[in-house]
PDB file of N, CA and C in Angstrom:
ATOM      1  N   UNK A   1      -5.372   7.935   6.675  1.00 57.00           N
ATOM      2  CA  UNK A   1      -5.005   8.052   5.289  1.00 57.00           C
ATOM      3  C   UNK A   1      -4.032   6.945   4.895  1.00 57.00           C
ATOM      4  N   UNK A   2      -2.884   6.747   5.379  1.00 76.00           N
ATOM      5  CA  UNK A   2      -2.236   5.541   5.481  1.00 76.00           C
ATOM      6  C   UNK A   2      -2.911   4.080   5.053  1.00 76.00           C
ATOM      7  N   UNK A   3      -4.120   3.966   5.632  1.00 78.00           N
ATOM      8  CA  UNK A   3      -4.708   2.748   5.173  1.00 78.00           C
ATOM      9  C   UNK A   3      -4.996   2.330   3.332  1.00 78.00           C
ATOM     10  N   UNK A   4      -5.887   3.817   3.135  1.00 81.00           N
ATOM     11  CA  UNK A   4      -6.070   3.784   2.127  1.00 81.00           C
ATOM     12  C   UNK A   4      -4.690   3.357   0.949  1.00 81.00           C
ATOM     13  N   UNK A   5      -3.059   3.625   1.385  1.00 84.00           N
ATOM     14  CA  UNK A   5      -2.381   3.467   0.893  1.00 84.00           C
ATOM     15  C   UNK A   5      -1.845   2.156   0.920  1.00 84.00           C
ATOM     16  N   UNK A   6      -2.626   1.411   2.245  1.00 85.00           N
ATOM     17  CA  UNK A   6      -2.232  -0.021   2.139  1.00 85.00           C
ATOM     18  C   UNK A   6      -2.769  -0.529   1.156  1.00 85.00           C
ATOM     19  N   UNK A   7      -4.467  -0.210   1.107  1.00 83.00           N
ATOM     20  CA  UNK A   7      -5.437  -1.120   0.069  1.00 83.00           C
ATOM     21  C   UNK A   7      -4.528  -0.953  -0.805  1.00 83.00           C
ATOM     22  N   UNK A   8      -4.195  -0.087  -1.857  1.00 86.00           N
ATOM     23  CA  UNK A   8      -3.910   0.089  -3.074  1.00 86.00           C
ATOM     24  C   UNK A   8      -2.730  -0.284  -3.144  1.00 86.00           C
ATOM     25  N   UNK A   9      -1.610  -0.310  -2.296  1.00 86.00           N
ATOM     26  CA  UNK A   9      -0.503  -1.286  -2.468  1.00 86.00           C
ATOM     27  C   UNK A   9      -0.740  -2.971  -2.304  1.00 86.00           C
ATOM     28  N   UNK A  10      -1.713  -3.162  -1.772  1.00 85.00           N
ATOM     29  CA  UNK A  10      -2.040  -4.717  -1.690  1.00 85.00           C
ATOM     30  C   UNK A  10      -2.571  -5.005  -2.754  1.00 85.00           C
ATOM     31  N   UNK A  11      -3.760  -4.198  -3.163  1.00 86.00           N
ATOM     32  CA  UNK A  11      -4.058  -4.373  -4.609  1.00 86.00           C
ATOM     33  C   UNK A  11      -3.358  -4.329  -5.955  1.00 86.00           C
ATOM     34  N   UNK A  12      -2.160  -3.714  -5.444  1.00 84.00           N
ATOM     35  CA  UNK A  12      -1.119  -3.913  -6.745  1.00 84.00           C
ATOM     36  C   UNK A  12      -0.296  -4.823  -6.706  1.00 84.00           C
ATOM     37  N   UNK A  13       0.088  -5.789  -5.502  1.00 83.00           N
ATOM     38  CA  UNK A  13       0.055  -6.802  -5.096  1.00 83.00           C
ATOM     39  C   UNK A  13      -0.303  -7.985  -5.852  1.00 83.00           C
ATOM     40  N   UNK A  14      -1.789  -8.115  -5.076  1.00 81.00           N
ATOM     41  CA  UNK A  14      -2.557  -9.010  -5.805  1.00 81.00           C
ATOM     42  C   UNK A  14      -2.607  -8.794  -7.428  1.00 81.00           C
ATOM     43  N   UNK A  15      -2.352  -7.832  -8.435  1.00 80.00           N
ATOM     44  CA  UNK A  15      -2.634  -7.584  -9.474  1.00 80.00           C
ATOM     45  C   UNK A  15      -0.997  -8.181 -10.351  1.00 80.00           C
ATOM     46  N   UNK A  16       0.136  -7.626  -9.168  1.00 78.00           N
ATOM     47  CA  UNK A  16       1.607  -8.385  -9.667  1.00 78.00           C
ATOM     48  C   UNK A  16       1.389 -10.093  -9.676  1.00 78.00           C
ATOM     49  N   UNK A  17       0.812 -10.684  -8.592  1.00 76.00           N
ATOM     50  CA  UNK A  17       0.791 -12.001  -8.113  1.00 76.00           C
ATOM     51  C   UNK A  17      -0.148 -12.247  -9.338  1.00 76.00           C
ATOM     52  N   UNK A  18      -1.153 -12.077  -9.623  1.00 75.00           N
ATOM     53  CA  UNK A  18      -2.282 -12.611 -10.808  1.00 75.00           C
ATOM     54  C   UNK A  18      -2.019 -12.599 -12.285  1.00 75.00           C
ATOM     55  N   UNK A  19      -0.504 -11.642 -12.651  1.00 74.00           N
ATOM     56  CA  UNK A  19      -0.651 -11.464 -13.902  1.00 74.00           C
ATOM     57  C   UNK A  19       0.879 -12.785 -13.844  1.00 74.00           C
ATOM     58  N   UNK A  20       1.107 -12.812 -15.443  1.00 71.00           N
ATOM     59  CA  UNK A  20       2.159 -14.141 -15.704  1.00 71.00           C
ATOM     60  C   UNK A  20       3.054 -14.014 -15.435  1.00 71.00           C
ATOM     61  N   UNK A  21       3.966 -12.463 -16.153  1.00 66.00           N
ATOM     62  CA  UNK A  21       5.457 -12.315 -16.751  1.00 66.00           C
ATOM     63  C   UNK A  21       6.356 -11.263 -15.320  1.00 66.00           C
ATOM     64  N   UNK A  22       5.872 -11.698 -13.937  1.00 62.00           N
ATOM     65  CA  UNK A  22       6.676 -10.885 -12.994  1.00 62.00           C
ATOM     66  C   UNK A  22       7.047 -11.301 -12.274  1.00 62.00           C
ATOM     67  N   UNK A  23       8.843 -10.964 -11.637  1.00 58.00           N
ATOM     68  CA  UNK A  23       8.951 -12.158 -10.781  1.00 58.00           C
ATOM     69  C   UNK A  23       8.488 -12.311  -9.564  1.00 58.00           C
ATOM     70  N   UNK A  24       7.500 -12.105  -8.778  1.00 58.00           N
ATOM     71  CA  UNK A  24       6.515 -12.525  -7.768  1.00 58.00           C
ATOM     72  C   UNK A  24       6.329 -13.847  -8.193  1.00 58.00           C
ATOM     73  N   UNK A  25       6.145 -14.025  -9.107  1.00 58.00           N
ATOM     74  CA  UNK A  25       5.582 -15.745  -9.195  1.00 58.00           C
ATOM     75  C   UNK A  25       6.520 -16.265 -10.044  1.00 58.00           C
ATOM     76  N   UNK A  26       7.433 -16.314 -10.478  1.00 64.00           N
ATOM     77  CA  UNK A  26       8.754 -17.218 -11.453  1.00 64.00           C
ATOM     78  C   UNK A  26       8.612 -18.448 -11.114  1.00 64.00           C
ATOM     79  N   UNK A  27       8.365 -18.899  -9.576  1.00 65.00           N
ATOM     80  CA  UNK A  27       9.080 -20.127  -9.681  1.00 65.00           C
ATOM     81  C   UNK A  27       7.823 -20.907  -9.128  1.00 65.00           C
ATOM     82  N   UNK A  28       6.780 -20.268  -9.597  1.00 65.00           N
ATOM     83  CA  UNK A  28       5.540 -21.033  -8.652  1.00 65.00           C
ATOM     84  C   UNK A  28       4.287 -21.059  -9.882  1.00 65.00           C
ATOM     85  N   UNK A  29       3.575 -21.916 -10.259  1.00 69.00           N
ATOM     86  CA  UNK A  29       2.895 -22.511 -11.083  1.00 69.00           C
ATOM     87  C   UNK A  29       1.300 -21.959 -10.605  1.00 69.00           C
ATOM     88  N   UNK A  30       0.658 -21.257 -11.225  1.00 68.00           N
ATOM     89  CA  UNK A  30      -0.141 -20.542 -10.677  1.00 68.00           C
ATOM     90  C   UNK A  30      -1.557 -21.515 -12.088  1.00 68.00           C
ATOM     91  N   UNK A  31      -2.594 -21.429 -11.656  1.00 75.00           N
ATOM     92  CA  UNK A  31      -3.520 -21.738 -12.396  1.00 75.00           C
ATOM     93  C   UNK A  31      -4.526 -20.650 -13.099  1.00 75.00           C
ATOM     94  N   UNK A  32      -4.866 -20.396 -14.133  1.00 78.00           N
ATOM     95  CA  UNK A  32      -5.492 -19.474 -14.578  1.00 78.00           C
ATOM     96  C   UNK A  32      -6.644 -18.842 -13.935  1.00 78.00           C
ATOM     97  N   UNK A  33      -7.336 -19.491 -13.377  1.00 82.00           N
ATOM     98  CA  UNK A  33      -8.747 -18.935 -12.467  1.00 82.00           C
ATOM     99  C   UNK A  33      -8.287 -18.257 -11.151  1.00 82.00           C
ATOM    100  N   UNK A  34      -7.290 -18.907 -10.745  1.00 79.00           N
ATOM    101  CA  UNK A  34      -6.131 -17.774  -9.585  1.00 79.00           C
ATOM    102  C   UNK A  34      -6.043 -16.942  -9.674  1.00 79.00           C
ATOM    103  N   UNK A  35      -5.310 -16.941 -11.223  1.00 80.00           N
ATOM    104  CA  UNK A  35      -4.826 -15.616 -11.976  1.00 80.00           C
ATOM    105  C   UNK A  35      -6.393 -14.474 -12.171  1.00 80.00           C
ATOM    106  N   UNK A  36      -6.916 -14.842 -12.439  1.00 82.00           N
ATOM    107  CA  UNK A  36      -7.861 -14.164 -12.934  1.00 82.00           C
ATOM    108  C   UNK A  36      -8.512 -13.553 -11.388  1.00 82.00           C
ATOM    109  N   UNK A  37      -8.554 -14.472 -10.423  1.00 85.00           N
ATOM    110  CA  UNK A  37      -9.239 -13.693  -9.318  1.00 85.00           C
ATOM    111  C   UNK A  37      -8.384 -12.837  -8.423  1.00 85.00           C
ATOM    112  N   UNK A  38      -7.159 -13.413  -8.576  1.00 83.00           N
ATOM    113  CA  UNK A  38      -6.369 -12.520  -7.907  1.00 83.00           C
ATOM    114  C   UNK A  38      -6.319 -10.921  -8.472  1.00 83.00           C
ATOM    115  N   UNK A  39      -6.366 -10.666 -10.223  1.00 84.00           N
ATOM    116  CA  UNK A  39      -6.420  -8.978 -10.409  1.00 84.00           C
ATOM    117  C   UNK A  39      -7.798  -8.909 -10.081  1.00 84.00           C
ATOM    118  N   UNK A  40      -8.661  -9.598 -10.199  1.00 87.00           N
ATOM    119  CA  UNK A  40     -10.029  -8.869  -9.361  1.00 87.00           C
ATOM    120  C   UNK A  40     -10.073  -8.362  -8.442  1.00 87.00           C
ATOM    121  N   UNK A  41      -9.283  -9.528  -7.358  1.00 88.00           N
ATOM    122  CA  UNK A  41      -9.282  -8.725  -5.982  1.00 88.00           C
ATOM    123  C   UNK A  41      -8.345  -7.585  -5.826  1.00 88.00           C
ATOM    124  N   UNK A  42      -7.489  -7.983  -6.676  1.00 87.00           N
ATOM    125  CA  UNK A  42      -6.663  -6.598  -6.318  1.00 87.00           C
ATOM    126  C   UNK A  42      -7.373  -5.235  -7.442  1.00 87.00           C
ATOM    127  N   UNK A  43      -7.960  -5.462  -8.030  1.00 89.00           N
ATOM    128  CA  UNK A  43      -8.432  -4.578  -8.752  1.00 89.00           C
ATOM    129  C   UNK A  43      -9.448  -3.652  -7.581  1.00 89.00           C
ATOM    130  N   UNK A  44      -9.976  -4.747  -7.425  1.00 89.00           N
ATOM    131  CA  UNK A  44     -10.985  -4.193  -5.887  1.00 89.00           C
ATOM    132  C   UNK A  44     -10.297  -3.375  -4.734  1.00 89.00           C
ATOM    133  N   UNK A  45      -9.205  -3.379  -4.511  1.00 88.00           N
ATOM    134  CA  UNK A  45      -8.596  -3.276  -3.514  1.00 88.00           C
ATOM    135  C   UNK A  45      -8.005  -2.362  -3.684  1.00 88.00           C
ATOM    136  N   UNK A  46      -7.791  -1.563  -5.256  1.00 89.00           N
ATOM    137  CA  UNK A  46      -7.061  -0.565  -5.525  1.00 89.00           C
ATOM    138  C   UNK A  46      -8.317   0.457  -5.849  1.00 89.00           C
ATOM    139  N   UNK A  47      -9.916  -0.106  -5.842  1.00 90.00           N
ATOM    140  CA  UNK A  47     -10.755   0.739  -5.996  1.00 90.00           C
ATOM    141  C   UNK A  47     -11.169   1.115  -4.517  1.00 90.00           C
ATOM    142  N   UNK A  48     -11.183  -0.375  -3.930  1.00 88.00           N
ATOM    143  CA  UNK A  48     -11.082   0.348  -2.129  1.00 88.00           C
ATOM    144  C   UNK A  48     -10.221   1.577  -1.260  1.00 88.00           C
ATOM    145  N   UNK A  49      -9.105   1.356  -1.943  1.00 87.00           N
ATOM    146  CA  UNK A  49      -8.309   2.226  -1.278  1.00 87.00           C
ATOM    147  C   UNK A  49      -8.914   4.006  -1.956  1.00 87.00           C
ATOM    148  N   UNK A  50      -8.853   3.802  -3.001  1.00 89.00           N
ATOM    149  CA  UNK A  50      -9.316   5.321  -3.911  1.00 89.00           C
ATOM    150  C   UNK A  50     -10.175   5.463  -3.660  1.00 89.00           C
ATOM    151  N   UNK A  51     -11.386   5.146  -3.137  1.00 89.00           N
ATOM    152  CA  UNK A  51     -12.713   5.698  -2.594  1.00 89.00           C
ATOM    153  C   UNK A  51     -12.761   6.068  -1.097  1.00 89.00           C
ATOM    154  N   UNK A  52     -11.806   5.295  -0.226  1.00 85.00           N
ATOM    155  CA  UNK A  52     -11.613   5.395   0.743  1.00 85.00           C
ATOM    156  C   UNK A  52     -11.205   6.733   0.641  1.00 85.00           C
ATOM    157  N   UNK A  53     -10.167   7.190   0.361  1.00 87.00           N
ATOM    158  CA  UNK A  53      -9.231   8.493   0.240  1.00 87.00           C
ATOM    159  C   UNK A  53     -10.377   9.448  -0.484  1.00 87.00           C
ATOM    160  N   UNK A  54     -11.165   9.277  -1.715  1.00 89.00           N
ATOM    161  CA  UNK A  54     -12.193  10.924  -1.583  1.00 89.00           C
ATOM    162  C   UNK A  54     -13.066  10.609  -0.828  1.00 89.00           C
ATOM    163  N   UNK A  55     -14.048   9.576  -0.138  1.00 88.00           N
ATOM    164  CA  UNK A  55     -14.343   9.880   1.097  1.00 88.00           C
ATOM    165  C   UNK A  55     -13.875  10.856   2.210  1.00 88.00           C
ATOM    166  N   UNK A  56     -12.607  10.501   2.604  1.00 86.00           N
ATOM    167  CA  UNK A  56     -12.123  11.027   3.531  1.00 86.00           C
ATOM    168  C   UNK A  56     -11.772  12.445   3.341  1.00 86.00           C
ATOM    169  N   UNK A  57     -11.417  12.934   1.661  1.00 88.00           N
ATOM    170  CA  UNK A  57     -10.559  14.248   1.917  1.00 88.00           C
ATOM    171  C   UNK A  57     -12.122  14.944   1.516  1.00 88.00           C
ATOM    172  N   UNK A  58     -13.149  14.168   0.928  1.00 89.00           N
ATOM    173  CA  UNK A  58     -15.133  14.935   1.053  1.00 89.00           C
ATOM    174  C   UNK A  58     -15.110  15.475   2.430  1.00 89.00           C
ATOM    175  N   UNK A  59     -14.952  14.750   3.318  1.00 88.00           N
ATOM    176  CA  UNK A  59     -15.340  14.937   5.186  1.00 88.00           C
ATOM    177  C   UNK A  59     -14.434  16.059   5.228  1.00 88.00           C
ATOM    178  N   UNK A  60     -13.261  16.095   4.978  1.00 89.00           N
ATOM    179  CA  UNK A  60     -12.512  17.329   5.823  1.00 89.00           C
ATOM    180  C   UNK A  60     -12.885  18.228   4.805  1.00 89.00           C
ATOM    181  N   UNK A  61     -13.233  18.047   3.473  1.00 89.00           N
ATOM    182  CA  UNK A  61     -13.712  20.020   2.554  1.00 89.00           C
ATOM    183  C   UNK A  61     -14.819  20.136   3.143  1.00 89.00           C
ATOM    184  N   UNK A  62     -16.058  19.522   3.415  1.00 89.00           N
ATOM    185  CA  UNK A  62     -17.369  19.747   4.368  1.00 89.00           C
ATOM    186  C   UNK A  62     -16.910  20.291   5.415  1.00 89.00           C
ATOM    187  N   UNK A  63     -15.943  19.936   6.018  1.00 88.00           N
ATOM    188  CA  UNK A  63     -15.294  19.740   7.666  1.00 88.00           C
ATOM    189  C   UNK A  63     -14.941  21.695   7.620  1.00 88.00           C
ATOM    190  N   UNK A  64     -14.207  21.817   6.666  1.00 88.00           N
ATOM    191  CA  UNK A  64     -13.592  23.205   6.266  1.00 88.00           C
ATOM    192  C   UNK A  64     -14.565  24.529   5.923  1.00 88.00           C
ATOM    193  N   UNK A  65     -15.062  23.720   4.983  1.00 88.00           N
ATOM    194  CA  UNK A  65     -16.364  24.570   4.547  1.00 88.00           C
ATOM    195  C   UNK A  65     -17.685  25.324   5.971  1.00 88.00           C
ATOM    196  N   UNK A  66     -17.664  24.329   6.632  1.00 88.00           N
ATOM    197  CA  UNK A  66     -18.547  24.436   7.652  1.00 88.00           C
ATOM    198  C   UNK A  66     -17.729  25.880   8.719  1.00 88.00           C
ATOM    199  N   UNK A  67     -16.372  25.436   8.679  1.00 86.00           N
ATOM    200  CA  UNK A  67     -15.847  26.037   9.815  1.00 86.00           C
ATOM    201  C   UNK A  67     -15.670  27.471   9.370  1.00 86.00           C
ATOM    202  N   UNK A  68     -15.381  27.818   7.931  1.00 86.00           N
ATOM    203  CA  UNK A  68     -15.325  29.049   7.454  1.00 86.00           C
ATOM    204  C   UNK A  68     -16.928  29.597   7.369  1.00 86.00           C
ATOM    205  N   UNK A  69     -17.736  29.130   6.966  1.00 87.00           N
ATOM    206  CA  UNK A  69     -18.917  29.774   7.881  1.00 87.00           C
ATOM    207  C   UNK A  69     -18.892  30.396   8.859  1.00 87.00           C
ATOM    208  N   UNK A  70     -18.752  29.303  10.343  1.00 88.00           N
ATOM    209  CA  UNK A  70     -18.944  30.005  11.573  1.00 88.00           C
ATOM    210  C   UNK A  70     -18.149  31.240  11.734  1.00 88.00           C
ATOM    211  N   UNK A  71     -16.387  31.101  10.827  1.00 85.00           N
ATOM    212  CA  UNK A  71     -16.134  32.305  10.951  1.00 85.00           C
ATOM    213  C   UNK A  71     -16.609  33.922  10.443  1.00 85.00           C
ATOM    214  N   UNK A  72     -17.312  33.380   9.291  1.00 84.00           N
ATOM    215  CA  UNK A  72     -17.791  34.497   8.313  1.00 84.00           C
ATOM    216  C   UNK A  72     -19.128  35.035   9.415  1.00 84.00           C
ATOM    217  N   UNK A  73     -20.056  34.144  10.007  1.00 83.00           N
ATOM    218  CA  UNK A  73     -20.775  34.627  10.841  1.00 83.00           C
ATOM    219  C   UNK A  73     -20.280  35.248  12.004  1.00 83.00           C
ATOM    220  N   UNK A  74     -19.445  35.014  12.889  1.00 84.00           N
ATOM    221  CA  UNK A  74     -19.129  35.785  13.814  1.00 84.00           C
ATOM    222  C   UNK A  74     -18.400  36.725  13.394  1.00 84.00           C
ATOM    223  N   UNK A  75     -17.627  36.863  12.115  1.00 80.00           N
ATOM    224  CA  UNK A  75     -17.421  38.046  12.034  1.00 80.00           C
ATOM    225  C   UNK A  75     -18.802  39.343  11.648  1.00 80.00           C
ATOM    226  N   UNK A  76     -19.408  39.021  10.814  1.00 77.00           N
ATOM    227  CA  UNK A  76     -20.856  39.417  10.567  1.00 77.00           C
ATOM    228  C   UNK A  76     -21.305  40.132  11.746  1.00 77.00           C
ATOM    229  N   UNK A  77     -21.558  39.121  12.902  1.00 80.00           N
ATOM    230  CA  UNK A  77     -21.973  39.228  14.514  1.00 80.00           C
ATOM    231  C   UNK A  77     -20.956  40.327  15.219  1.00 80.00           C
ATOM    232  N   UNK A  78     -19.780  40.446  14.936  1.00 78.00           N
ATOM    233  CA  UNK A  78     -19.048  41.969  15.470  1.00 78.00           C
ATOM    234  C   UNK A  78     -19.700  42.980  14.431  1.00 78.00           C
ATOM    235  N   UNK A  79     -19.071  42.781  13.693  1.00 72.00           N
ATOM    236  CA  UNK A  79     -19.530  44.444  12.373  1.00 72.00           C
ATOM    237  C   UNK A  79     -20.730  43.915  11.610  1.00 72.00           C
ATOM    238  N   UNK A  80     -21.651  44.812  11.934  1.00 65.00           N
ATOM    239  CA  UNK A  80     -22.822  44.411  11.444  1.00 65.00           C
ATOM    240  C   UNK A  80     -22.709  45.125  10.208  1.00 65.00           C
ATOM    241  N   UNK A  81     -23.218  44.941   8.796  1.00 63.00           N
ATOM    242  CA  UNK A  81     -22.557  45.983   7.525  1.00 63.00           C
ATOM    243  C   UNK A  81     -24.187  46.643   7.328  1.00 63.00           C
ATOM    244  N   UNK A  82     -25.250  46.491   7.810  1.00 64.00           N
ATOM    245  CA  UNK A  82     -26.214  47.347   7.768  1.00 64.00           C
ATOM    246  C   UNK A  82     -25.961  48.498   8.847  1.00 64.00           C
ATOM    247  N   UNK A  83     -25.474  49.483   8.415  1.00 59.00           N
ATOM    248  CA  UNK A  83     -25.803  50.602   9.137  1.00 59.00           C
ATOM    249  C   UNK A  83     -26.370  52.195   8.971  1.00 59.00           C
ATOM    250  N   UNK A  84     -27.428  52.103   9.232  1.00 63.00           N
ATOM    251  CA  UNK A  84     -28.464  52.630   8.940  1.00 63.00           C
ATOM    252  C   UNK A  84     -28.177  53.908   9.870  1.00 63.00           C
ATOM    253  N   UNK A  85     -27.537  55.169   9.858  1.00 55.00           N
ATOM    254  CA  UNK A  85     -27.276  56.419  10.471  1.00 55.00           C
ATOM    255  C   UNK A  85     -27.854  57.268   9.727  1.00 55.00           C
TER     256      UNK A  85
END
């Protein structure tokens, strides 16, 4: 999970470094097509990280979902609720 928090801090990064008025870049002369690719990439990088992260928290509700099954079945498998006396 951590990672995902790198992308999106690098991507805000790249998005500080690409735009004009911050001091990340004050004293350094940046060219407009820089500028412009740098919030791309960081734009990218802040969409990398956020997909990364519901990927991951998809796998563990599947992950969860699955496991409360097996429990609902073995409980099922002790007390059977058809009982036919």
């Amino acid at each position: 999970m951590s990672r995902f928090v790198k992308f999106v801090a690098f991507g805000i990064l790249f998005i500080l470094f690409g735009s004009e008025k911050t001091q990340l870049t004050k004293g350094i002369e940046i060219s407009t097509p820089v500028q412009i690719i740098a919030c791309i990439v960081g734009a990218l990088l802040i969409f990398a990280g956020l997909y990364g992260f519901y990927i991951g928290m998809r796998q563990v509700f599947i992950r969860h979902k699955k496991h409360l099954k097996k429990l609902d079945e073995r409980e099922q498998k002790r007390r059977p609720t058809n009982l036919n006396v």
